[in-house]
mmCIF file of C-alpha atoms in Angstrom:
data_model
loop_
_atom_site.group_PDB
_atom_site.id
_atom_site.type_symbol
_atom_site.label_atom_id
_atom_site.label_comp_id
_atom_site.label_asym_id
_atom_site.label_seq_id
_atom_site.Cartn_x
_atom_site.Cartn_y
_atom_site.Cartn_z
ATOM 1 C CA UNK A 1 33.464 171.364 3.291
ATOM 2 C CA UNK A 2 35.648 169.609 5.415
ATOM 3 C CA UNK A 3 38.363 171.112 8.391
ATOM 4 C CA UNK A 4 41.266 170.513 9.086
ATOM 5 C CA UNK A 5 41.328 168.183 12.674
ATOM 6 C CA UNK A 6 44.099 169.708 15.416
ATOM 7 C CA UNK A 7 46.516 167.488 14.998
ATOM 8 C CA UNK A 8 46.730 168.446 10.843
ATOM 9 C CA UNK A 9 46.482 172.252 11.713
ATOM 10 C CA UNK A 10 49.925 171.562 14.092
ATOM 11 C CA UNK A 11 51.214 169.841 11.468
ATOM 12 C CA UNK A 12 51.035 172.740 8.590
ATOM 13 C CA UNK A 13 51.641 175.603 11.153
ATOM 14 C CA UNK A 14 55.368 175.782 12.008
ATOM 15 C CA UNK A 15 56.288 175.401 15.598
ATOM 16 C CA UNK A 16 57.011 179.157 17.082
ATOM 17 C CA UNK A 17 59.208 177.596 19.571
ATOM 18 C CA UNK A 18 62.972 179.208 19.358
ATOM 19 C CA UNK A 19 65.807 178.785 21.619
ATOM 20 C CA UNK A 20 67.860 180.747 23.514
ATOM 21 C CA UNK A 21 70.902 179.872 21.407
ATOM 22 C CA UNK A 22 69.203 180.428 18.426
ATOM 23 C CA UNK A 23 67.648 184.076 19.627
ATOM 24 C CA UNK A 24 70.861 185.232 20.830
ATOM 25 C CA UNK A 25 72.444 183.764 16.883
ATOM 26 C CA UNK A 26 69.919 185.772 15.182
ATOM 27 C CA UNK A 27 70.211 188.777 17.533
ATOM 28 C CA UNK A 28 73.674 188.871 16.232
ATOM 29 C CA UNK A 29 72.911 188.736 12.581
ATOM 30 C CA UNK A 30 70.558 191.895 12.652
ATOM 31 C CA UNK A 31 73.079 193.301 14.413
ATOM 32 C CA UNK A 32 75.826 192.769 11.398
ATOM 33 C CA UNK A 33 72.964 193.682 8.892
ATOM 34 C CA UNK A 34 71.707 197.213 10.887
ATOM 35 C CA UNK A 35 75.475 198.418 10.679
ATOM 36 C CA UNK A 36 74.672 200.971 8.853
ATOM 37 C CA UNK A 37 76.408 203.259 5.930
ATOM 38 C CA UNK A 38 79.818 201.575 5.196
ATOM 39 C CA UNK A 39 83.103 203.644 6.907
ATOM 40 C CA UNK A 40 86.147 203.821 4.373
ATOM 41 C CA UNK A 41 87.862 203.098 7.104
ATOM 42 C CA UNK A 42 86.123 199.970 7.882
ATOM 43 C CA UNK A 43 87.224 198.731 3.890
ATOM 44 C CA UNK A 44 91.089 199.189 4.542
ATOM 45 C CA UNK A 45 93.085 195.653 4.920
ATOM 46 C CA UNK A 46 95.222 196.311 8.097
ATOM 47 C CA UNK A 47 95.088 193.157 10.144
ATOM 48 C CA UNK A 48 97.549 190.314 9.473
ATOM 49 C CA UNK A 49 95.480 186.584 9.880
ATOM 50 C CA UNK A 50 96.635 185.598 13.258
ATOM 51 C CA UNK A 51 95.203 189.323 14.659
ATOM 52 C CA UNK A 52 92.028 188.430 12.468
ATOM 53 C CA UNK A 53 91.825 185.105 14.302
ATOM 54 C CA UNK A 54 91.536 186.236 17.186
ATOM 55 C CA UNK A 55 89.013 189.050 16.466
ATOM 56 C CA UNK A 56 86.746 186.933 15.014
ATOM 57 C CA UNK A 57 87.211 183.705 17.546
ATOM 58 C CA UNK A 58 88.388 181.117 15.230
ATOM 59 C CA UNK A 59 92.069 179.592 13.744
ATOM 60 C CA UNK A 60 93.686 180.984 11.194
ATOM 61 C CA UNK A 61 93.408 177.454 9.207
ATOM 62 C CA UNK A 62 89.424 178.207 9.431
ATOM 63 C CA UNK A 63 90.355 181.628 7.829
ATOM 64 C CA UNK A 64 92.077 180.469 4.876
ATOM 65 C CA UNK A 65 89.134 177.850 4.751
ATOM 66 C CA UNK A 66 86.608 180.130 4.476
ATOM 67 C CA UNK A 67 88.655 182.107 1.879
ATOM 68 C CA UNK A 68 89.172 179.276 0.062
ATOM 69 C CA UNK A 69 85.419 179.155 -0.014
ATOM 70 C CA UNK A 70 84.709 182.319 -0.987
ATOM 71 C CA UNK A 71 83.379 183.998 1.803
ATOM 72 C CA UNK A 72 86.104 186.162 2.061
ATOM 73 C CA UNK A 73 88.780 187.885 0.021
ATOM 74 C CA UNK A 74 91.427 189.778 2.243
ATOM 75 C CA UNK A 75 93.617 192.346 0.705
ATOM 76 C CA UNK A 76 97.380 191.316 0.091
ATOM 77 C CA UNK A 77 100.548 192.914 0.960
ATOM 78 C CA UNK A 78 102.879 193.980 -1.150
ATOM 79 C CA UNK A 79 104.875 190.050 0.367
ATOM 80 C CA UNK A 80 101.572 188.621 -0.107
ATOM 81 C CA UNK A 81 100.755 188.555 3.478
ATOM 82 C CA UNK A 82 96.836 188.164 3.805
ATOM 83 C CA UNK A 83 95.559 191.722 5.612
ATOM 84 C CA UNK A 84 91.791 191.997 6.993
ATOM 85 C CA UNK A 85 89.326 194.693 7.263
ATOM 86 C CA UNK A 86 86.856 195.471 9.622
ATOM 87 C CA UNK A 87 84.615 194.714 6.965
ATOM 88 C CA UNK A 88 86.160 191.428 5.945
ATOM 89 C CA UNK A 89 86.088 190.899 10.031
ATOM 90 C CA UNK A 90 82.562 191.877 10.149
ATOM 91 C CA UNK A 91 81.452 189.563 7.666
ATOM 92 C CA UNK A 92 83.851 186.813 8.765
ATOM 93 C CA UNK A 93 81.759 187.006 12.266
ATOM 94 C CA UNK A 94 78.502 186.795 10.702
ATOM 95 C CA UNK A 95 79.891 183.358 8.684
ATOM 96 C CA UNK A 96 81.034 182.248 12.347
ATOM 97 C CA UNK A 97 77.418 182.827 13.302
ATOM 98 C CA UNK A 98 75.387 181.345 10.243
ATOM 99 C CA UNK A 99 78.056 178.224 10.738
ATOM 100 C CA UNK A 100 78.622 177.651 14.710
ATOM 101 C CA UNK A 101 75.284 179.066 16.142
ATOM 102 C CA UNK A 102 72.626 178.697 13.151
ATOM 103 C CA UNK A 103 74.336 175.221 12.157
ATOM 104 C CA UNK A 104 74.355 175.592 8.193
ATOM 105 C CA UNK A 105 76.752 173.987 5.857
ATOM 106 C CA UNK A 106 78.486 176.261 3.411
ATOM 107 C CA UNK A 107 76.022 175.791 0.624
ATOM 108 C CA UNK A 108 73.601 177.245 3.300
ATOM 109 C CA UNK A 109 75.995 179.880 4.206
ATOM 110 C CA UNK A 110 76.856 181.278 0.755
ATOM 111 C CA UNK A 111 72.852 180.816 0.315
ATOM 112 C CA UNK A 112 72.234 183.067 3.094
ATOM 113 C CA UNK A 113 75.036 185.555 2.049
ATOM 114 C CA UNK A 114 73.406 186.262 -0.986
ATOM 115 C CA UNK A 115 69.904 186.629 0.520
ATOM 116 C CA UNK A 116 71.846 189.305 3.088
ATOM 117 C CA UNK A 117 73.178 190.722 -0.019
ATOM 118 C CA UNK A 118 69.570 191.268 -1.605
ATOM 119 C CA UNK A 119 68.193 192.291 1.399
ATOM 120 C CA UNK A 120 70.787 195.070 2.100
ATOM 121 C CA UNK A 121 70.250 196.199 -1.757
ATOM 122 C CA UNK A 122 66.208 196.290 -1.001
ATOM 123 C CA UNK A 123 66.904 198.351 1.966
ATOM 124 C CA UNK A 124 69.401 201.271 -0.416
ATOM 125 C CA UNK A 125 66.378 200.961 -3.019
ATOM 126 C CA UNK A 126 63.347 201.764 -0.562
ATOM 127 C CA UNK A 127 65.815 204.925 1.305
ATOM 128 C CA UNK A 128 66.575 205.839 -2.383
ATOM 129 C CA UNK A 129 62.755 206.319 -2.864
ATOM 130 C CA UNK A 130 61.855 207.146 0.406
ATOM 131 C CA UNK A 131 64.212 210.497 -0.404
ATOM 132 C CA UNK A 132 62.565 210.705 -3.859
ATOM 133 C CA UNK A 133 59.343 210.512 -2.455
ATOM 134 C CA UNK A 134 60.290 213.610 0.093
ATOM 135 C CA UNK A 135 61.182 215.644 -2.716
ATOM 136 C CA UNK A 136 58.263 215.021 -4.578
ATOM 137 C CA UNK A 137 56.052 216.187 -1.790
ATOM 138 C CA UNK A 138 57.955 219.055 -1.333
ATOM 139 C CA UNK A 139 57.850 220.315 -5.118
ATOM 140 C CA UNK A 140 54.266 219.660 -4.925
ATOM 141 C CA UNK A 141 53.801 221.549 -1.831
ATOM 142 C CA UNK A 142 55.440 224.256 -2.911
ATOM 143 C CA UNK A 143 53.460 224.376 -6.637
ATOM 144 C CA UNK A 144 50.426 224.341 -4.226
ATOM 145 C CA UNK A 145 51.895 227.495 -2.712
ATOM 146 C CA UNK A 146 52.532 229.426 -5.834
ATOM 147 C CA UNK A 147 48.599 228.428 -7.659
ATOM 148 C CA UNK A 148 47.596 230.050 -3.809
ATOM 149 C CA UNK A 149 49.361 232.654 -4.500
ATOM 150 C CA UNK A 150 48.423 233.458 -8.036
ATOM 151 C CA UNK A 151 44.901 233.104 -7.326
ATOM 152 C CA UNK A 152 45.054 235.384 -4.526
ATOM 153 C CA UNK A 153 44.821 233.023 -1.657
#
């Protein structure tokens, strides 16, 4: 049998070695992903583009961009007049991030959208069973209680 020599085993581990910049990037995306339950309020279109711009830290050309791409859809007026959300700002800051900080392209933005997607999904299908789970313990502690009872325990 035959090992591997140091300079292989450096070569098939990855290097462990992260930056500042890109710490403080991901820092930022668990933040956007631990938000929590969604607020109606967050979902209501209220801010015009150049008021989005400026929340989020880029032009408004980059905003109709990245709608263009389909990382956003703002709601319209009733003149047609693009209006934000705090969700569509939320999201639009985590793009900023993936883009600016992480440095991916689009594909590798609207790639990592959808794994965010999937990953918030997994985390409503393990609370979803996590509850379940409760209840089933409960029902079963409490049919304990009543065989206890019936057999005079």
């Amino acid at each position: 049998m035959t090992h591997a020599n140091d300079d292989e085993r450096d070569v098939m581990q990855p290097s462990l070695d992260i930056s500042e910049e890109m710490k403080r990037a991901c820092e930022a995306l668990c933040h956007l992903l631990e938000s929590g339950l969604p607020d109606p309020a967050h979902c209501e279109p209220r801010y015009v583009i150049s008021v989005a711009s400026r929340m989020v830290g880029i032009e408004a050309h980059r905003l109709r961009h990245y709608e263009r791409l389909g990382f956003v859809r703002p709601g319209r007026s009733d003149g047609n007049t693009r209006l934000y959300s705090q969700d569509d700002i939320d999201h639009l800051c985590c793009v900023k991030t993936l883009m600016n900080d992480l440095g991916l392209n689009s594909a590798g933005v609207q790639f990592a959208l959808v794994l965010m997607e999937r990953m918030d999904q997994l985390q409503r299908q393990i609370v979803g069973m996590s509850d379940r789970l409760v209840r089933l313990e409960r029902r079963r502690r409490a049919g304990q209680n009543l065989n206890g009872m019936e057999n005079g325990i």
